[in-house]
Every structure is written in C-alpha cells, then in structure tokens.
Amino acid sequence: MDFRKAVAMKVSELTELDLESVNRLIEIPPQEDMGDFAFPCFTLAKTMRKAPNMIASDLAGSDKLAEPWLSRVEAKGPYLNFFVDRGAFAKEIVSDVLSKGTTYGQSTEGEGKTVIVEFSSPNIAKPFHVGHAFTTILGHSLSRIYEKLGYKVVRMNHLGDYGTQFGKLITAYRLWGDEAALEKDPITELLRIYVKFHEEEKNDPELTTSARENFKRLEDGCEEEVALWQKFRDMSLVVFEQLYKRMGVTFDNYNGESYYAKMADQVVDMLKEKNLLVESEGAQVVDLEEYGVPPCIILKSDGTTIYGTRDLAAILYRDENYHFDKNIYVVGIPQALHFKQVFSTLKKAGYECADKCEHVGFGLVKFQNMKFSTRDGNIVLLEELLDESVAKTYELIKANAEARNSDMSDDELKAIAEKVGLGAVIYTYVKAGRERDIVFSWDTMLDFEGDTAPYLIYTYARTRSILRKAKEQGFTPVGSGSDLLNKLSGDEEFACVKTIADLPDAIRKAAASNEPFMVSRAVAQIARSFNRFYNNCSILGGDDAELKTARLALCEAVCDAIEAGTYLLGISVVEQM
Ligand code: ARG
C-alpha cells in the first residue's frame, strides 16, 4: 500500500477532484504535529464557494475518514492534515522492503523506453583527471537510477579520439617516441611527446606541416598512420578501463568522435539540402539567431568538419539505431553553449529528436589543503585521488580495528579500505546538486560522523553486526507481513520508517531532474534516522522478545535500503569494518 496514494484517493473521494490533481497538491508537512500528509484546500474554494478554512474543517468531520490505516485527520487553517497509523505504516513499509530486498524502490515506469546516457568521454592520450571523474561518477549513477526505474539504458563513452592533435602525436612519436616508456605508462609518455611537440613547434614550422600532413593521411585511411592512431587509442583505453573496472563502471560502447567523423559528410549534405548552411568568414555555419545562440559551425574554412559536426552525426546515428526517448550528455557546464547550438541546429533542421536531447552539466572540482605526489601542473589524476583516499581510509580503519582488538586480517582491512576510500570520493561528487562546484578535503570526506560515504557504510556495517549478534543469541528478524511489525510505533522508529518510505520517490525525482544527490540525500536521511533510533532504543536489550524481533526486521530493512541506495550512487557497502 502506498500511503500517499491512499490519502490522495481519500481526498479525491471526498472532494470529487480527480486523483492526479489531488496527488500533485498533497504536501509533506514541515512539522510533525501537522501530520504525515497534508492537503491544502485553496483550490476547492472557488467551486465550493466557501473559505478554505471552512472546507478543511468540514472535510475533517467526514465519517468517510474512518480507516484502519489512519489514526486521525485534523483541519489546521486551510489544510487537512492526515496522521497515518504508525503501526500500520511500519508494517506496510518494512514488509515491502523485506519482500523486495535490494530491489526495493524498483519500478516499471520506464518500461519500453530507452535512455542514452553519454558520460565519461575522456580524450585519448590525455590524463584522466578529476573533471572526467565527475562525469564518470554522475553518468554511472544516472544509468543505474534509470535502470532501477525500468528504462533500457545505453551507456555511451564518446571518446575524444579524433582531431588534428593526432597528426601532432604521430609526428611527435616518430621523432621522440620511446617504445618502452609507452608500454609502461602510455598516457604519461604520450603527454610528454605532445608537450614537447608544442615547445619545438614554436621554432620549427616544419613540424606544423608534418603534423597537418599526418592528420590528412590519417583521415584518408593511410595504413601506417591509422595503425599508430589505433595503438594510441588502444593503449589509452587500457588505462581508462582499469579505472572503470576499479569503480564498477561499464559502457555499452566506446563509439568516440572518430566513429562519427565518418558520418559527418551526411550531416553536411543534409544541411545543404535543407538550405541551412550559410557562409560566414569562409566557414559554413547554421544561423541560430531565432534560438538566441551564436551560429553553429559545420565546416571550417579549410573544408574540414569539427567537434560539433561529429556531435550532430552522433545524434542522428543514435536516433536511427536506438530510437531513444532521452539522450543525455553528462558534460561540464562550460560546454552548455555547444550543446545548445547542436540541439538547436537539429531542431531547425526539423528533427523531433532534438527535443529529447539534454545536456546534464556539472560544476568544477576544487581542493582544500591537499597535496598529490605526481601533480602535473594543476591536473589532479583520478587515480591519485582514489589511491590517497584508500590509503587514508586504511589508516583510519586499521587504528579503529586495533582499538577494538578486532581479528580482521590485513587483507580484509585492505579490501574494506578500497571500498570505503572509493566511496568517500564518489560520495563527494554526488552529495550536492551537480551544478555546484565541489571542494575536496580529507577531513570532510573521511569524517565517519559527517555527511559522507564512510558514515553510510559504517552505519550499514554496524547494523549488519547487530543482526549477526542477534542471530548468535537466537533472535531472528520477523518476516514480511508479520503483525509484530505493528509494534514499531515509537517516535524514532516511525521517523526511521518514514525515511525508508521516502526512498522510492527520491529515486524518481533523481531521474526526473538528473540529480543523483536526491538519492544520496535520501540514503543519508535513512542512516541518520536509524542512528537516532539506535542511540535511543536498545535493540538487543529489553525483555520484550517480540519487539526485539520487530526491531531486527527494521534493521534488516535499513540495510536493504542503504545497500539499494548506495548502489545507485556507485558506492559499495561492506559487511564489517
Ligand atoms: N571529450 C570531451 C572532453 O573531454 C567531452 C566530450 C563530450 N561529449 C560530446 N558528445 N561532445 O572535454
């Protein structure tokens, strides 16, 4: 039973308003003494020709409100406040979670619909830095969130694997490339020769010519140049894939810019045919004045296509092959204008799919008092950030384990540190609205009491240990549907059940706004409310054995909800720590 829906149905029955409008109007009151759900009566004033306050008090007196799941209904000013029966509510919600386990929150609303999530998209031969981590983590999370809601998700990595820089790399590699260094650490070596190329180029115009020629040969499919490019691409991907694997990130394909470059001519032809190309300073552009954005460049003055042309080709390809209902781009805010131009161009060309494309932007990454060993200019590598976080987490949990005389082996501690350390980084990216800049600081992200992954994972692990201890003492949680769950009606228990009940809606809202933080906030609230309960009520103490087993069921539901929620963020829990 969905309590919100039940309340909406009740109101609809009393007022003859349609269910959907009622559902939209129902609010969660800001204070406990205002009930669990509230219906504002303003909208009824006109049709009923009565003051909203009057309507509320009349409705509150209706005898149709007697229901076993409602403890009372009160009028307060223009609001009709519903107080659910705590026991019935707890039984309903906890049973639901126990029967579903970590599939709790799953729905079918996306069934039959396809969402393309394009994310990560690093550039070949360039370091994978903390900005690419932002898109990787957000996109990974959004993919899981959409999947949870029943959508078919296609994860795409639009690799930056095309462009004139590859002509430069080929020239540089032939002159200064070190095969052994490339095998050992491909990205560092490729970056080294790339930087060297730019330094040398200043005094040697022949390098520029050679790079241009090599790019041309690459474009024309000349064997040797293509082979080198392929090598750079493959080797970079090996490095990227190690990171993806470490974080549990997967893709359905790596169709990067080179893949769509082949189709760019079709875009040019189509725009020509529709008479949309105009000349501007030698280049061919699509004028977008009516959309309030600068023109979209399609062909440069030398006749070559650019980044945007390839993006246009990619959308047409995706539309044809996936018939997407949504095509989202998880890319930094600085590219907002670029996407506006691309989408507007398609719209002007009459493609309906333009309206199904969405740029999901995010802010900048900053650091507070953090030093990294291999810092290269201002670039912080994701790998360094993860390694440092894991190393610091290891020290913390090791000290903790020693203090508790725990018998965990060093290998176990290391495995836990890997998950918690990664979680700490990931959580920092998803704990607030994605457009806000994020600031990394060890003190904040590794605070076991703060708004952090370690806090969530610790709450989970400790709750698991309560369940294990209970089992040793011969107590097992009651199962789904048990009437003993009605006993979970104390203030802290009720507050905790409510936060669990909020998770499915948070998941829906996260997808609707492409904001994983809606999920992270909901999970954090579950953990907070559970800890309040844990600190105030003894779960294993007391001599009411029935209450004990009901509380253990709440523990189990909390674990399932936290595990389900953190999974959606890309964070793994651990059984002990
Ligand atoms: N490779 C680009 C970068 O690192 C991001 C690509 C974004 N995706 C796109 N379809 N343009 O900045």
XYZ file of C-alpha atoms and ligand atoms in Angstrom:
589
model
C 0.000 0.000 0.000
C 1.235 3.416 -0.967
C 0.139 5.746 1.828
C 0.441 8.883 -0.186
C -1.749 7.404 -2.872
C -4.231 6.152 -0.277
C -4.504 9.659 1.145
C -4.921 11.079 -2.346
C -7.680 8.586 -3.099
C -9.431 9.505 0.095
C -9.308 13.217 -0.719
C -10.453 12.561 -4.249
C -13.390 10.546 -2.924
C -14.357 13.339 -0.521
C -13.981 16.234 -2.944
C -14.639 14.788 -6.382
C -11.338 16.235 -7.566
C -9.522 13.905 -9.911
C -6.850 11.723 -8.391
C -3.998 13.173 -10.354
C -4.660 16.771 -9.320
C -5.005 15.729 -5.710
C -1.770 13.790 -5.902
C 0.011 16.841 -7.172
C -1.364 19.011 -4.383
C -0.550 16.746 -1.481
C 2.304 18.006 0.636
C 4.609 16.566 3.249
C 4.166 18.948 6.202
C 7.283 20.605 7.585
C 6.432 19.756 11.200
C 5.478 16.539 12.888
C 2.429 17.973 14.653
C 0.984 18.783 11.238
C 0.683 15.137 10.330
C 2.315 12.977 7.723
C 0.477 14.242 4.669
C -1.437 17.475 4.131
C -3.966 18.581 1.589
C -4.318 22.348 1.028
C -7.939 23.316 0.353
C -7.366 26.553 -1.591
C -8.190 25.045 -4.980
C -11.608 23.966 -3.751
C -12.652 27.436 -2.588
C -13.882 28.528 -5.976
C -16.019 25.532 -6.873
C -17.350 25.031 -3.366
C -17.876 28.762 -2.769
C -16.512 28.511 0.724
C -13.419 29.714 2.543
C -10.570 27.163 2.505
C -10.548 27.021 6.319
C -14.222 26.112 6.332
C -13.717 23.455 3.712
C -10.884 21.921 5.698
C -12.885 21.701 8.883
C -15.954 20.329 7.084
C -13.884 17.641 5.393
C -12.164 16.729 8.655
C -15.584 15.905 10.128
C -16.487 13.391 7.428
C -17.218 9.884 8.620
C -15.658 8.515 5.473
C -12.302 9.134 7.098
C -12.522 6.165 9.425
C -9.861 3.776 8.138
C -7.642 1.338 9.988
C -4.531 2.897 8.454
C -5.433 6.427 9.505
C -5.043 7.391 13.128
C -6.687 10.785 12.700
C -7.395 13.652 10.320
C -7.344 17.252 11.521
C -8.085 20.618 9.992
C -5.473 23.237 10.599
C -6.271 26.528 8.900
C -6.789 25.791 5.207
C -5.021 22.416 5.497
C -6.392 18.974 6.014
C -3.725 17.068 7.949
C -3.526 13.288 7.817
C -1.883 11.258 10.556
C -1.237 7.712 9.474
C -1.466 4.845 11.896
C 2.183 4.317 12.828
C 1.941 0.593 13.381
C 0.132 0.001 10.105
C 2.584 2.249 8.308
C 5.609 0.443 9.743
C 4.158 -2.943 8.913
C 3.454 -1.875 5.365
C 6.792 -0.251 4.598
C 9.063 -2.716 6.372
C 7.190 -5.649 4.810
C 7.600 -4.088 1.416
C 11.351 -3.731 1.849
C 11.801 -7.192 3.323
C 9.970 -8.817 0.460
C 11.905 -6.890 -2.141
C 15.360 -6.775 -0.571
C 17.714 -4.584 -2.530
C 15.247 -4.380 -5.415
C 13.263 -2.049 -3.126
C 12.442 1.153 -4.986
C 12.418 -0.579 -8.353
C 9.595 0.395 -10.676
C 8.346 -0.181 -14.178
C 7.637 3.415 -15.119
C 10.420 3.404 -17.696
C 9.448 0.122 -19.297
C 9.703 0.186 -23.065
C 11.668 3.431 -23.031
C 15.308 3.891 -23.938
C 17.648 6.394 -22.343
C 21.088 7.021 -23.741
C 23.471 8.203 -21.077
C 26.631 9.585 -22.579
C 29.275 10.064 -19.941
C 32.965 9.987 -19.076
C 34.181 10.605 -22.669
C 37.838 11.291 -21.890
C 40.354 12.278 -24.541
C 42.728 9.668 -25.874
C 46.345 10.163 -24.899
C 45.404 12.642 -22.176
C 45.350 12.099 -18.414
C 42.106 11.044 -16.785
C 41.626 13.867 -14.367
C 39.159 14.698 -11.623
C 36.855 16.545 -14.031
C 36.374 13.374 -16.061
C 35.681 11.658 -12.779
C 32.737 13.996 -12.260
C 31.037 12.951 -15.496
C 32.003 9.321 -14.934
C 30.505 9.167 -11.459
C 27.366 11.138 -12.319
C 26.744 9.202 -15.518
C 27.318 5.843 -13.857
C 24.878 6.769 -11.119
C 22.240 8.123 -13.501
C 22.487 4.960 -15.583
C 21.759 2.832 -12.537
C 18.939 5.136 -11.453
C 17.215 4.925 -14.840
C 17.676 1.176 -14.880
C 16.086 0.931 -11.470
C 13.030 2.651 -12.920
C 12.782 0.121 -15.695
C 14.329 2.097 -18.554
C 16.564 0.431 -21.075
C 19.836 2.285 -20.613
C 22.565 2.594 -23.219
C 25.840 3.755 -21.713
C 27.972 5.549 -24.248
C 31.512 6.753 -23.971
C 32.041 9.447 -26.603
C 35.823 9.187 -26.613
C 37.813 12.196 -27.762
C 39.708 10.107 -30.295
C 39.706 12.342 -33.335
C 41.137 15.673 -34.379
C 44.228 17.433 -35.592
C 46.088 16.661 -32.353
C 46.530 13.099 -33.598
C 48.559 14.386 -36.523
C 50.797 16.094 -33.981
C 51.092 12.961 -31.881
C 52.084 10.868 -34.893
C 54.789 13.346 -35.867
C 55.990 13.612 -32.262
C 56.042 9.859 -31.777
C 58.114 9.255 -34.886
C 60.646 11.822 -33.730
C 60.885 11.290 -29.997
C 58.690 8.355 -29.027
C 60.063 5.845 -26.533
C 58.513 2.452 -27.101
C 59.434 1.069 -23.684
C 58.074 4.124 -21.895
C 54.886 3.865 -23.917
C 54.375 0.252 -22.921
C 54.974 1.047 -19.283
C 52.876 4.154 -18.855
C 51.243 5.123 -22.175
C 49.455 8.296 -21.138
C 52.477 9.841 -19.447
C 54.637 9.106 -22.496
C 52.044 10.414 -24.963
C 51.601 13.545 -22.895
C 55.361 14.029 -22.747
C 55.823 13.956 -26.512
C 52.721 16.057 -27.063
C 54.018 18.795 -24.770
C 57.449 18.543 -26.438
C 55.820 18.931 -29.846
C 54.257 22.228 -28.823
C 57.545 23.528 -27.444
C 59.544 22.557 -30.516
C 56.883 23.709 -32.917
C 57.477 27.317 -31.907
C 60.885 27.254 -33.607
C 60.214 24.702 -36.290
C 57.361 25.366 -38.722
C 58.109 22.101 -40.491
C 56.672 20.266 -37.533
C 53.363 22.013 -38.095
C 53.364 20.998 -41.732
C 54.293 17.419 -40.917
C 51.507 17.186 -38.314
C 48.986 18.518 -40.791
C 50.101 16.023 -43.413
C 49.946 13.172 -40.944
C 46.444 14.099 -39.902
C 45.424 14.186 -43.548
C 46.945 10.739 -44.077
C 45.075 9.523 -41.010
C 41.814 10.916 -42.358
C 42.474 9.309 -45.715
C 42.958 5.977 -44.022
C 46.680 5.522 -44.737
C 47.774 2.296 -43.136
C 50.754 3.417 -41.058
C 49.095 6.476 -39.587
C 45.917 4.587 -38.806
C 47.970 1.881 -37.109
C 49.712 4.410 -34.880
C 46.468 6.133 -34.012
C 44.918 2.752 -33.216
C 47.833 1.958 -30.968
C 47.494 5.223 -29.032
C 43.780 4.649 -28.726
C 44.046 1.038 -27.581
C 46.740 1.816 -25.052
C 44.816 4.745 -23.613
C 41.710 2.612 -23.340
C 43.581 0.000 -21.347
C 44.421 2.690 -18.813
C 40.882 4.096 -18.741
C 39.373 0.647 -18.444
C 41.465 -0.117 -15.378
C 39.882 2.885 -13.711
C 36.407 1.946 -14.874
C 36.838 -1.571 -13.603
C 38.013 -0.324 -10.241
C 34.866 1.783 -9.946
C 32.472 -0.787 -11.380
C 31.718 1.466 -14.355
C 30.718 -0.163 -17.637
C 29.841 1.020 -21.142
C 27.834 -0.440 -23.962
C 30.165 1.120 -26.457
C 33.112 3.405 -26.964
C 31.893 4.990 -30.160
C 34.000 8.097 -29.972
C 34.412 11.071 -32.233
C 36.326 9.040 -34.827
C 33.309 6.773 -35.200
C 31.032 9.664 -36.095
C 33.607 11.516 -38.179
C 32.824 9.014 -40.913
C 29.229 10.173 -40.932
C 29.923 13.896 -40.839
C 29.530 14.224 -44.612
C 25.940 13.070 -44.328
C 25.273 15.871 -41.867
C 26.777 18.403 -44.267
C 24.699 17.040 -47.164
C 21.515 17.088 -45.133
C 22.033 20.678 -44.015
C 22.894 21.710 -47.558
C 19.796 20.034 -48.906
C 17.660 21.893 -46.392
C 19.333 25.134 -47.356
C 20.523 25.755 -43.846
C 24.219 26.297 -44.493
C 25.393 29.868 -44.884
C 28.878 31.208 -45.327
C 30.484 33.154 -42.543
C 34.108 34.261 -42.745
C 34.870 31.374 -45.060
C 33.243 28.794 -42.822
C 29.897 27.059 -43.376
C 27.551 27.671 -40.463
C 23.919 27.289 -39.446
C 22.431 30.543 -38.296
C 20.648 30.168 -34.971
C 19.530 33.690 -34.270
C 15.944 32.631 -33.642
C 17.199 30.379 -30.839
C 19.196 33.171 -29.275
C 22.556 31.460 -29.732
C 25.567 32.100 -31.969
C 25.773 30.173 -35.267
C 26.823 26.530 -35.217
C 29.952 25.949 -37.290
C 29.663 22.888 -39.517
C 32.659 23.190 -41.850
C 35.788 25.190 -41.140
C 37.209 27.452 -43.831
C 39.572 24.646 -44.905
C 36.551 22.436 -45.501
C 37.079 20.080 -42.553
C 34.372 19.149 -40.051
C 34.607 19.887 -36.360
C 33.600 18.645 -32.911
C 30.026 19.910 -33.309
C 29.563 18.290 -36.708
C 30.502 14.974 -35.161
C 28.017 15.551 -32.344
C 25.276 16.151 -34.897
C 26.205 12.936 -36.693
C 26.148 11.102 -33.373
C 22.608 12.203 -32.551
C 21.290 11.158 -35.949
C 23.040 7.818 -35.586
C 21.606 7.294 -32.119
C 18.135 8.294 -33.205
C 18.199 5.809 -36.023
C 19.730 2.939 -34.089
C 18.228 3.319 -30.634
C 15.033 5.353 -31.123
C 15.831 6.963 -27.795
C 13.259 8.606 -25.560
C 16.032 10.568 -23.917
C 19.604 11.242 -24.918
C 21.537 12.829 -22.095
C 25.022 14.284 -22.087
C 26.850 14.376 -18.814
C 29.396 17.037 -19.669
C 30.738 20.055 -17.767
C 28.862 23.361 -17.732
C 31.476 25.100 -19.940
C 30.065 23.112 -22.879
C 26.470 24.245 -22.297
C 26.513 26.616 -25.250
C 27.988 23.980 -27.535
C 25.106 21.614 -26.809
C 22.551 24.369 -27.206
C 23.955 25.056 -30.660
C 23.960 21.397 -31.620
C 20.412 20.748 -30.389
C 19.105 23.971 -31.965
C 20.674 23.082 -35.301
C 18.831 19.775 -35.327
C 15.621 21.452 -34.309
C 15.974 23.956 -37.108
C 16.549 21.060 -39.490
C 13.222 19.643 -38.336
C 14.335 16.676 -36.239
C 11.942 15.808 -33.456
C 14.673 14.003 -31.560
C 16.267 17.376 -30.814
C 13.749 17.838 -28.008
C 14.760 14.555 -26.441
C 18.376 15.592 -26.025
C 19.515 17.106 -22.785
C 22.778 18.488 -21.529
C 23.354 17.495 -17.913
C 26.021 19.877 -16.703
C 28.148 19.927 -13.592
C 30.451 22.275 -11.718
C 34.164 22.476 -11.053
C 36.349 20.396 -8.803
C 38.472 22.124 -6.198
C 40.835 21.016 -3.466
C 41.401 22.223 0.038
C 44.852 21.717 1.550
C 45.565 18.635 -0.467
C 48.864 17.688 -1.996
C 49.436 14.991 -4.548
C 52.777 13.396 -5.286
C 52.722 13.391 -9.066
C 50.881 16.607 -9.548
C 51.310 17.796 -13.068
C 50.526 21.467 -13.311
C 47.026 21.850 -11.988
C 45.812 18.488 -13.158
C 44.893 16.043 -10.427
C 44.549 12.500 -11.662
C 41.590 10.460 -10.538
C 43.870 7.539 -9.814
C 45.917 9.604 -7.361
C 42.812 10.856 -5.645
C 41.475 7.319 -5.261
C 44.802 5.905 -4.070
C 45.221 8.622 -1.463
C 41.695 8.225 -0.244
C 42.090 4.460 0.095
C 45.440 4.832 1.887
C 43.993 7.314 4.364
C 40.914 5.174 4.932
C 43.143 2.174 5.576
C 44.982 4.023 8.343
C 41.705 5.058 9.934
C 40.050 1.669 9.932
C 43.250 -0.076 10.956
C 43.578 2.128 14.035
C 39.938 1.505 14.748
C 40.298 -2.256 14.392
C 43.316 -2.259 16.704
C 41.440 -0.250 19.300
C 38.659 -2.828 19.197
C 41.038 -5.790 19.225
C 39.380 -6.933 16.055
C 40.643 -10.113 14.441
C 40.338 -8.827 10.885
C 43.283 -9.722 8.678
C 45.315 -7.123 6.857
C 43.872 -8.326 3.546
C 40.365 -7.855 4.857
C 41.215 -4.372 6.073
C 42.660 -3.508 2.682
C 39.597 -4.754 0.830
C 37.373 -2.689 3.104
C 39.582 0.386 2.711
C 39.351 0.097 -1.073
C 35.550 0.185 -0.992
C 35.225 2.852 1.667
C 38.003 5.019 0.201
C 36.435 4.907 -3.239
C 33.026 5.518 -1.721
C 34.353 8.634 0.039
C 35.480 10.109 -3.279
C 32.328 9.129 -5.153
C 30.056 10.494 -2.460
C 31.789 13.863 -2.590
C 30.754 14.108 -6.222
C 27.113 13.168 -5.643
C 26.290 14.679 -2.273
C 25.079 18.044 -3.595
C 23.381 19.445 -6.668
C 25.608 18.668 -9.644
C 25.906 22.258 -10.834
C 27.619 23.306 -7.641
C 31.398 23.287 -7.506
C 32.766 20.645 -5.222
C 35.591 21.004 -2.779
C 37.614 18.016 -1.686
C 39.010 17.961 1.802
C 40.145 14.809 3.587
C 38.696 15.947 6.899
C 35.256 16.364 5.433
C 35.105 13.336 3.177
C 36.551 10.848 5.645
C 34.530 12.033 8.629
C 32.797 8.918 9.951
C 30.142 11.084 11.584
C 29.611 13.509 8.728
C 27.613 13.576 5.530
C 29.961 11.043 3.959
C 30.154 7.603 2.417
C 32.165 6.280 5.384
C 29.257 7.297 7.617
C 26.725 5.471 5.441
C 28.890 2.387 5.041
C 29.700 2.328 8.736
C 26.014 2.532 9.604
C 25.357 -0.385 7.280
C 28.219 -2.490 8.644
C 27.278 -1.873 12.250
C 23.658 -2.757 11.597
C 24.784 -5.977 9.948
C 26.820 -6.767 13.010
C 23.753 -6.228 15.219
C 21.895 -8.740 13.076
C 24.758 -11.225 13.358
C 24.929 -10.803 17.109
C 21.168 -11.253 17.397
C 21.365 -14.468 15.453
C 24.003 -15.788 17.836
C 21.611 -15.031 20.670
C 18.857 -16.905 18.888
C 16.837 -13.917 17.667
C 15.857 -13.607 14.032
C 14.020 -10.700 12.442
C 10.312 -11.204 11.839
C 9.405 -11.647 8.204
C 7.472 -9.576 5.739
C 3.800 -9.259 6.626
C 4.182 -10.093 10.302
C 1.741 -8.318 12.624
C 4.580 -7.816 15.078
C 5.799 -5.029 12.795
C 2.870 -3.011 14.161
C 4.953 -2.623 17.279
C 7.362 -0.267 15.520
C 5.426 2.810 16.525
C 7.831 4.732 18.750
C 8.907 8.218 17.661
C 12.360 7.167 16.457
C 11.077 4.020 14.804
C 8.373 5.923 12.996
C 10.839 8.607 11.848
C 13.136 5.915 10.515
C 10.364 4.063 8.675
C 9.337 7.337 7.084
C 12.803 7.955 5.665
C 12.807 4.452 4.202
C 9.393 5.113 2.678
C 10.761 8.246 1.006
C 13.473 6.444 -0.973
C 11.403 5.317 -3.998
C 10.137 8.830 -4.596
C 13.657 10.229 -4.257
C 14.808 7.814 -6.976
C 12.061 9.006 -9.294
C 12.901 12.633 -8.631
C 16.596 11.954 -9.187
C 15.818 10.656 -12.673
C 13.383 13.445 -13.469
C 15.987 16.103 -12.687
C 19.091 14.032 -13.489
C 20.296 14.714 -9.963
C 21.802 11.722 -8.130
C 22.029 13.829 -4.992
C 18.309 13.292 -4.461
C 19.218 9.668 -3.820
C 22.309 10.423 -1.741
C 20.263 12.751 0.455
C 17.535 10.166 0.933
C 20.058 7.470 1.898
C 21.801 9.844 4.295
C 18.454 10.541 5.943
C 17.806 6.846 6.410
C 21.192 6.426 8.067
C 20.696 9.494 10.297
C 17.247 8.487 11.427
C 18.356 4.934 12.052
C 21.283 6.108 14.170
C 18.948 8.272 16.216
C 16.810 5.220 16.807
C 19.864 3.094 17.612
C 21.150 5.625 20.123
C 17.822 5.989 21.880
C 16.445 2.464 21.916
C 18.274 -0.647 22.843
C 17.707 -3.084 20.042
C 19.122 -6.204 21.650
C 18.396 -5.231 25.258
C 14.961 -5.184 26.877
C 12.849 -8.225 27.597
C 10.098 -7.827 25.041
C 11.264 -10.558 22.685
C 8.589 -9.739 20.140
C 9.574 -6.098 19.983
C 13.175 -7.209 19.622
C 12.431 -9.312 16.555
C 10.372 -6.498 15.023
C 13.241 -4.082 15.573
C 15.614 -6.536 13.971
C 13.338 -6.509 10.947
C 13.689 -2.731 10.858
C 17.471 -3.213 10.977
C 17.263 -5.516 8.012
C 15.071 -3.088 6.092
C 17.524 -0.265 6.814
C 20.381 -2.385 5.470
C 18.473 -3.241 2.297
C 17.514 0.382 1.739
C 21.046 1.674 2.311
C 22.534 -1.003 0.076
C 19.988 -0.312 -2.660
C 20.557 3.433 -2.413
C 24.342 3.416 -2.285
C 24.402 1.032 -5.249
C 22.581 3.670 -7.267
C 25.370 6.092 -6.440
C 28.094 3.634 -7.417
C 29.150 3.028 -3.805
C 29.634 -0.446 -2.318
C 28.878 -1.370 1.277
C 30.923 -3.730 3.453
C 29.701 -6.333 5.944
C 32.053 -5.248 8.706
C 34.586 -2.536 9.345
N 35.966 14.644 -24.842
C 35.342 15.836 -24.369
C 36.159 16.467 -23.253
O 36.942 15.792 -22.632
C 33.961 15.625 -23.858
C 33.004 15.059 -24.858
C 31.609 15.406 -24.522
N 30.630 14.759 -25.334
C 30.175 15.173 -26.544
N 29.287 14.461 -27.160
N 30.612 16.287 -27.087
O 36.013 17.636 -22.995
